[in-house]
Amino acid sequence: MMKISAFPQSNLEATEGSEQRRVHSDLGACCGETDSLGERRFPSWCSTSGQPPADNLAGTPQKYDPTFKGPIYNRGCTDVICCVLLLLAIVGYVAVGIIAWTHGDPRKVIYPTDSRGEFCGQKGTKNANKPFLFYFNIVKCASPLVLLEFQCPTPQICVEKCPDRYLTFLSARNSRDFEYYKQFCVPGFQNNKGVAEVLRDGDCPAVLTPSKPLARRCFPAIHAHKGVLMVGNETTYEDGHGSRKNITELVEGAKKANVVLEARQLAMRIFEDYTVSWYWIVIGLVIAMVLSLLFIILLRFLAGIMVWVMIVMVILVLGYGIFHCYMEYARLRGEAGSDVSLVDLGFQTDLRVYLHLRQTWMAFMIILSILEVVIILLLIFLRKRILIAIALIKEASRAVGYVMCSLLYPLVTFFLLCLCIAYWASTAVFLSTSNEAVYKILDDATCSLAGKTCNPETFPSSNESRLCPNAHCQFAFYGGESGYHRALLGLQIFNAFMFFWLANFVLALGQVTLAGAFASYYWAMRKPDDLPAFPLFSAFGGALRYHTGSLAFGALILAIVQIIRVMLEYLDQRLKAAENKFAKFLMTCLKCCFWCLEKFIKFLNRNAYIMIAIYGTNFCTSARNAFFLLMRNIIRVAVLDKVTDFLFLLGKLLIVGSVGILAFFFFTHRIRIVQDTAPPLNYYWVPILTVIVGSYLIAHGFFSVYGMCVDTLFLCFCEDLERNDGSQERPYFMSPELRDILLKGSAEEGKQEEVEE
């Protein structure tokens, strides 16, 4: 049986079988096979000293260096070219932001726009007291042109309030209702034309119908009475031209006009929920932060106990979730409509509808049961590995205890990421709103000039208006034909790319800083006496002073992969309507490959940053050394390091699950003590999901400190085993507690494998 181990066996000449097995069990060997007599047989690629030769695919192990005492202090600047590129890119990014802020106008997103391209309800304009957009003929919004141009082929004006009565232009013209009617005509309308001319020129609507505002637009107040659609008290309406039409035509027009507004309506309701529940969301996030901080502090002093408590609590929380889903499933038995399938129901913006279906709770119960079984099976098979992982977590707890300010560093990363997100979002909004108003000829009849650009000032007297007498020159969308407008897509891509680059740089800076601080702890022979005065600040300053270029290099590689993934997602959305199965298969393969590549680069970058923090080498050298070190310890990486990641994941799930359950019971008014305190909501899943996602990010921020500490100690542990042998001349830098657990665990594994052989 072939065994690969990461423990070096330098300067060991074992001749006795039992002695050789003891040495192999305690320190391990790079490779080899043991026969029945306990003799070692080495393949041709491995030296008899236990060290692989220099041309081994896993690289050359580190040799003993009496001058090496941890992170190198005499460093030099690394990857200077990438540092210069980053600075130039930041200068260009600032220039793009200035250009976007100069040309952009976010009001185009906030306010509805009339046919002249003017904003409704904007303060400081003539439409300040007219917040609603009124359609002259909502029926024309049923035209397919709506889906192409996102505009109805009918005049639109800003009004103070939506109409609340039935009126036709014919009936209102010679009555006292005409003053009321005039407010729905174009601004500056003078009653000096005939009826036919007024309706032809689009100066006034032919008919007014009772309407209600929706997303600042006036839509017919349609309702159902005993299954019959009505507007007001009528099932038909007069179109203003002497004929009556069915209400269903209004419904069809309103539906097409609303197709562009449904997403905005949903966003507005979600925004309303945030405005009334933000206070409680903040409280929930504070609770998550307190729980995370408390858990980390207890982990510092009671690592072993807290890990087992965490495991038991995760199992109990999942068990309660399964029980709650079963109780809801049983409660809905026999209720009307509860047996409707999810497929028949389709997508609903109000997620509360799904909670009245038995199938929903059955799906939740199955998912939680599978998750529970998987976790229990993993715990059973990894029970021995968990004991070793706990020892590593204990050592990480001691390291964090000596560098307590490291627990606050995630706040620095969070603040810098918020700056990156804010700059990217504001630049994206200003870029998307830096277009000019484009006017097009719109006509519901057959006109060869329909869709052509026009000038609203000169259109009434132009040749186009004579060729298409029923056409209107009205605002269509924001765009432009200049070089700047043609470059907007490229600027948006550059904006997204710079966001990825800077965000990855911020994360890399945090990883190098924490790695440098914890490496200083590990390589201190007398802990904590040999620790530097301020290890975290020293590591932070050294990273910025010497290794900005290396961090920019690693972040650049990751940003390129991420922007490619974004472009693949964009192409996938554009090709969804295509029926080419090969293209879909190819796109799926590309997305999968780049997803795997991104995960691998993140893993490699993380370990490369640790080597940068220790040795001060450039990015490529650090990545190569880290990769070979991990390859020489591939078993330990898969077994020990990933088990600790699994335990940290359970800790995050425990905090997120606890806070999520509390938020669910609070926002659904199921806690009697504070039942009247919870705010009324359109969608109670909005604050619940916000609290859950925010809790996970907070827990991830605190646990990332421990995760980086474990990864750093793990790499230092592997380096320590290669450099030293535990003798008085070459003592280990690891603590006695860590040495006893890890080397004892390796010895037990070696004995068990020999018995199996």
mmCIF file of C-alpha atoms in Angstrom, residues 460-615:
data_model
loop_
_atom_site.group_PDB
_atom_site.id
_atom_site.type_symbol
_atom_site.label_atom_id
_atom_site.label_comp_id
_atom_site.label_asym_id
_atom_site.label_seq_id
_atom_site.Cartn_x
_atom_site.Cartn_y
_atom_site.Cartn_z
ATOM 1 C CA PRO A 460 -45.744 69.892 -36.337
ATOM 2 C CA SER A 461 -44.548 71.861 -39.385
ATOM 3 C CA SER A 462 -42.271 69.176 -40.824
ATOM 4 C CA ASN A 463 -42.802 66.965 -43.851
ATOM 5 C CA GLU A 464 -43.048 63.887 -41.576
ATOM 6 C CA SER A 465 -46.193 65.209 -39.909
ATOM 7 C CA ARG A 466 -47.827 65.693 -43.305
ATOM 8 C CA LEU A 467 -46.939 62.172 -44.430
ATOM 9 C CA CYS A 468 -48.165 60.681 -41.151
ATOM 10 C CA PRO A 469 -50.981 62.955 -39.909
ATOM 11 C CA ASN A 470 -51.823 60.684 -36.954
ATOM 12 C CA ALA A 471 -48.225 60.390 -35.759
ATOM 13 C CA HIS A 472 -46.678 62.069 -32.715
ATOM 14 C CA CYS A 473 -43.114 63.107 -32.024
ATOM 15 C CA GLN A 474 -42.609 62.161 -28.422
ATOM 16 C CA PHE A 475 -39.939 61.136 -25.983
ATOM 17 C CA ALA A 476 -38.845 57.500 -26.507
ATOM 18 C CA PHE A 477 -35.790 56.839 -24.338
ATOM 19 C CA TYR A 478 -32.439 58.201 -23.279
ATOM 20 C CA GLY A 479 -29.588 57.519 -25.694
ATOM 21 C CA GLY A 480 -27.277 59.306 -28.097
ATOM 22 C CA GLU A 481 -25.160 58.971 -31.214
ATOM 23 C CA SER A 482 -21.992 60.770 -30.096
ATOM 24 C CA GLY A 483 -18.673 59.025 -29.459
ATOM 25 C CA TYR A 484 -19.220 59.291 -25.725
ATOM 26 C CA HIS A 485 -22.594 57.596 -25.926
ATOM 27 C CA ARG A 486 -21.194 54.822 -28.101
ATOM 28 C CA ALA A 487 -18.467 54.245 -25.513
ATOM 29 C CA LEU A 488 -20.890 53.942 -22.589
ATOM 30 C CA LEU A 489 -20.982 50.135 -22.717
ATOM 31 C CA GLY A 490 -17.194 49.990 -22.587
ATOM 32 C CA LEU A 491 -17.141 52.432 -19.677
ATOM 33 C CA GLN A 492 -19.652 50.295 -17.792
ATOM 34 C CA ILE A 493 -17.467 47.212 -18.345
ATOM 35 C CA PHE A 494 -14.415 49.166 -17.144
ATOM 36 C CA ASN A 495 -16.405 50.298 -14.103
ATOM 37 C CA ALA A 496 -17.314 46.709 -13.237
ATOM 38 C CA PHE A 497 -13.741 45.511 -13.834
ATOM 39 C CA MET A 498 -12.262 48.177 -11.565
ATOM 40 C CA PHE A 499 -14.781 47.305 -8.874
ATOM 41 C CA PHE A 500 -13.673 43.665 -8.949
ATOM 42 C CA TRP A 501 -10.006 44.659 -8.966
ATOM 43 C CA LEU A 502 -10.263 47.078 -6.040
ATOM 44 C CA ALA A 503 -12.561 44.808 -4.007
ATOM 45 C CA ASN A 504 -10.164 41.882 -4.450
ATOM 46 C CA PHE A 505 -7.256 44.162 -3.540
ATOM 47 C CA VAL A 506 -8.986 45.154 -0.298
ATOM 48 C CA LEU A 507 -9.614 41.495 0.571
ATOM 49 C CA ALA A 508 -6.011 40.629 -0.288
ATOM 50 C CA LEU A 509 -4.734 43.432 1.933
ATOM 51 C CA GLY A 510 -6.748 42.032 4.840
ATOM 52 C CA GLN A 511 -5.474 38.497 4.238
ATOM 53 C CA VAL A 512 -1.809 39.563 4.093
ATOM 54 C CA THR A 513 -2.215 41.705 7.206
ATOM 55 C CA LEU A 514 -3.765 38.916 9.273
ATOM 56 C CA ALA A 515 -1.320 36.343 7.899
ATOM 57 C CA GLY A 516 1.644 38.506 8.859
ATOM 58 C CA ALA A 517 0.354 39.003 12.396
ATOM 59 C CA PHE A 518 -0.380 35.315 12.998
ATOM 60 C CA ALA A 519 2.868 34.172 11.358
ATOM 61 C CA SER A 520 4.727 36.418 13.814
ATOM 62 C CA TYR A 521 2.998 34.507 16.610
ATOM 63 C CA TYR A 522 3.838 31.061 15.222
ATOM 64 C CA TRP A 523 7.524 31.741 14.545
ATOM 65 C CA ALA A 524 8.074 33.266 18.001
ATOM 66 C CA MET A 525 10.092 30.684 19.931
ATOM 67 C CA ARG A 526 9.048 32.111 23.294
ATOM 68 C CA LYS A 527 5.373 32.998 23.042
ATOM 69 C CA PRO A 528 4.379 35.763 23.598
ATOM 70 C CA ASP A 529 7.698 37.307 24.655
ATOM 71 C CA ASP A 530 9.186 37.233 21.144
ATOM 72 C CA LEU A 531 6.110 38.757 19.519
ATOM 73 C CA PRO A 532 6.552 42.253 18.007
ATOM 74 C CA ALA A 533 4.929 45.124 19.897
ATOM 75 C CA PHE A 534 2.146 45.707 17.339
ATOM 76 C CA PRO A 535 2.085 42.701 14.986
ATOM 77 C CA LEU A 536 -1.119 43.684 13.179
ATOM 78 C CA PHE A 537 -0.044 47.262 12.446
ATOM 79 C CA SER A 538 3.434 46.109 11.440
ATOM 80 C CA ALA A 539 1.963 43.612 8.991
ATOM 81 C CA PHE A 540 -0.463 46.207 7.598
ATOM 82 C CA GLY A 541 2.279 48.785 7.065
ATOM 83 C CA GLY A 542 4.631 46.253 5.524
ATOM 84 C CA ALA A 543 1.956 45.029 3.114
ATOM 85 C CA LEU A 544 1.207 48.536 1.846
ATOM 86 C CA ARG A 545 4.851 49.630 1.734
ATOM 87 C CA TYR A 546 6.437 46.627 0.064
ATOM 88 C CA HIS A 547 3.757 44.401 -1.453
ATOM 89 C CA THR A 548 1.091 46.641 -2.999
ATOM 90 C CA GLY A 549 2.191 45.414 -6.423
ATOM 91 C CA SER A 550 1.929 41.745 -5.443
ATOM 92 C CA LEU A 551 -1.527 42.262 -3.977
ATOM 93 C CA ALA A 552 -2.559 44.118 -7.133
ATOM 94 C CA PHE A 553 -1.182 41.258 -9.263
ATOM 95 C CA GLY A 554 -3.214 38.606 -7.443
ATOM 96 C CA ALA A 555 -6.329 40.782 -7.417
ATOM 97 C CA LEU A 556 -5.899 41.515 -11.148
ATOM 98 C CA ILE A 557 -5.846 37.826 -12.089
ATOM 99 C CA LEU A 558 -8.971 37.182 -10.053
ATOM 100 C CA ALA A 559 -10.724 40.292 -11.435
ATOM 101 C CA ILE A 560 -10.087 39.172 -15.041
ATOM 102 C CA VAL A 561 -11.704 35.799 -14.350
ATOM 103 C CA GLN A 562 -14.652 37.448 -12.587
ATOM 104 C CA ILE A 563 -15.330 39.949 -15.381
ATOM 105 C CA ILE A 564 -15.224 37.069 -17.884
ATOM 106 C CA ARG A 565 -17.828 35.270 -15.766
ATOM 107 C CA VAL A 566 -20.019 38.388 -15.786
ATOM 108 C CA MET A 567 -19.772 38.646 -19.564
ATOM 109 C CA LEU A 568 -20.625 34.950 -19.908
ATOM 110 C CA GLU A 569 -23.723 35.506 -17.761
ATOM 111 C CA TYR A 570 -24.676 38.456 -19.968
ATOM 112 C CA LEU A 571 -24.257 36.377 -23.132
ATOM 113 C CA ASP A 572 -26.212 33.540 -21.565
ATOM 114 C CA GLN A 573 -29.134 35.880 -20.886
ATOM 115 C CA ARG A 574 -29.020 37.145 -24.472
ATOM 116 C CA LEU A 575 -28.905 33.613 -25.900
ATOM 117 C CA LYS A 576 -31.695 32.178 -23.758
ATOM 118 C CA ALA A 577 -34.217 32.636 -26.537
ATOM 119 C CA ALA A 578 -32.045 30.686 -28.969
ATOM 120 C CA GLU A 579 -32.865 27.040 -29.604
ATOM 121 C CA ASN A 580 -29.288 26.023 -30.378
ATOM 122 C CA LYS A 581 -28.607 23.229 -27.886
ATOM 123 C CA PHE A 582 -24.895 23.098 -28.726
ATOM 124 C CA ALA A 583 -24.516 26.800 -27.931
ATOM 125 C CA LYS A 584 -26.298 26.292 -24.608
ATOM 126 C CA PHE A 585 -24.096 23.289 -23.804
ATOM 127 C CA LEU A 586 -20.949 25.222 -24.676
ATOM 128 C CA MET A 587 -22.054 28.193 -22.585
ATOM 129 C CA THR A 588 -22.782 25.931 -19.606
ATOM 130 C CA CYS A 589 -19.354 24.299 -19.900
ATOM 131 C CA LEU A 590 -17.620 27.685 -20.075
ATOM 132 C CA LYS A 591 -19.496 28.978 -17.046
ATOM 133 C CA CYS A 592 -18.631 25.835 -15.084
ATOM 134 C CA CYS A 593 -14.953 25.984 -16.065
ATOM 135 C CA PHE A 594 -14.558 29.638 -15.130
ATOM 136 C CA TRP A 595 -16.382 29.047 -11.849
ATOM 137 C CA CYS A 596 -13.901 26.302 -10.977
ATOM 138 C CA LEU A 597 -11.014 28.502 -12.130
ATOM 139 C CA GLU A 598 -12.176 31.346 -9.885
ATOM 140 C CA LYS A 599 -12.378 29.025 -6.866
ATOM 141 C CA PHE A 600 -8.897 27.644 -7.552
ATOM 142 C CA ILE A 601 -7.382 31.118 -7.979
ATOM 143 C CA LYS A 602 -8.964 32.278 -4.725
ATOM 144 C CA PHE A 603 -7.499 29.269 -2.919
ATOM 145 C CA LEU A 604 -4.064 29.773 -4.485
ATOM 146 C CA ASN A 605 -4.075 33.545 -3.862
ATOM 147 C CA ARG A 606 -4.974 33.068 -0.210
ATOM 148 C CA ASN A 607 -1.993 30.789 0.402
ATOM 149 C CA ALA A 608 0.275 32.941 -1.777
ATOM 150 C CA TYR A 609 -0.538 35.945 0.400
ATOM 151 C CA ILE A 610 0.517 33.934 3.469
ATOM 152 C CA MET A 611 3.891 33.215 1.856
ATOM 153 C CA ILE A 612 4.218 36.905 0.922
ATOM 154 C CA ALA A 613 3.581 37.842 4.550
ATOM 155 C CA ILE A 614 6.269 35.407 5.736
ATOM 156 C CA TYR A 615 9.047 35.653 3.132
#
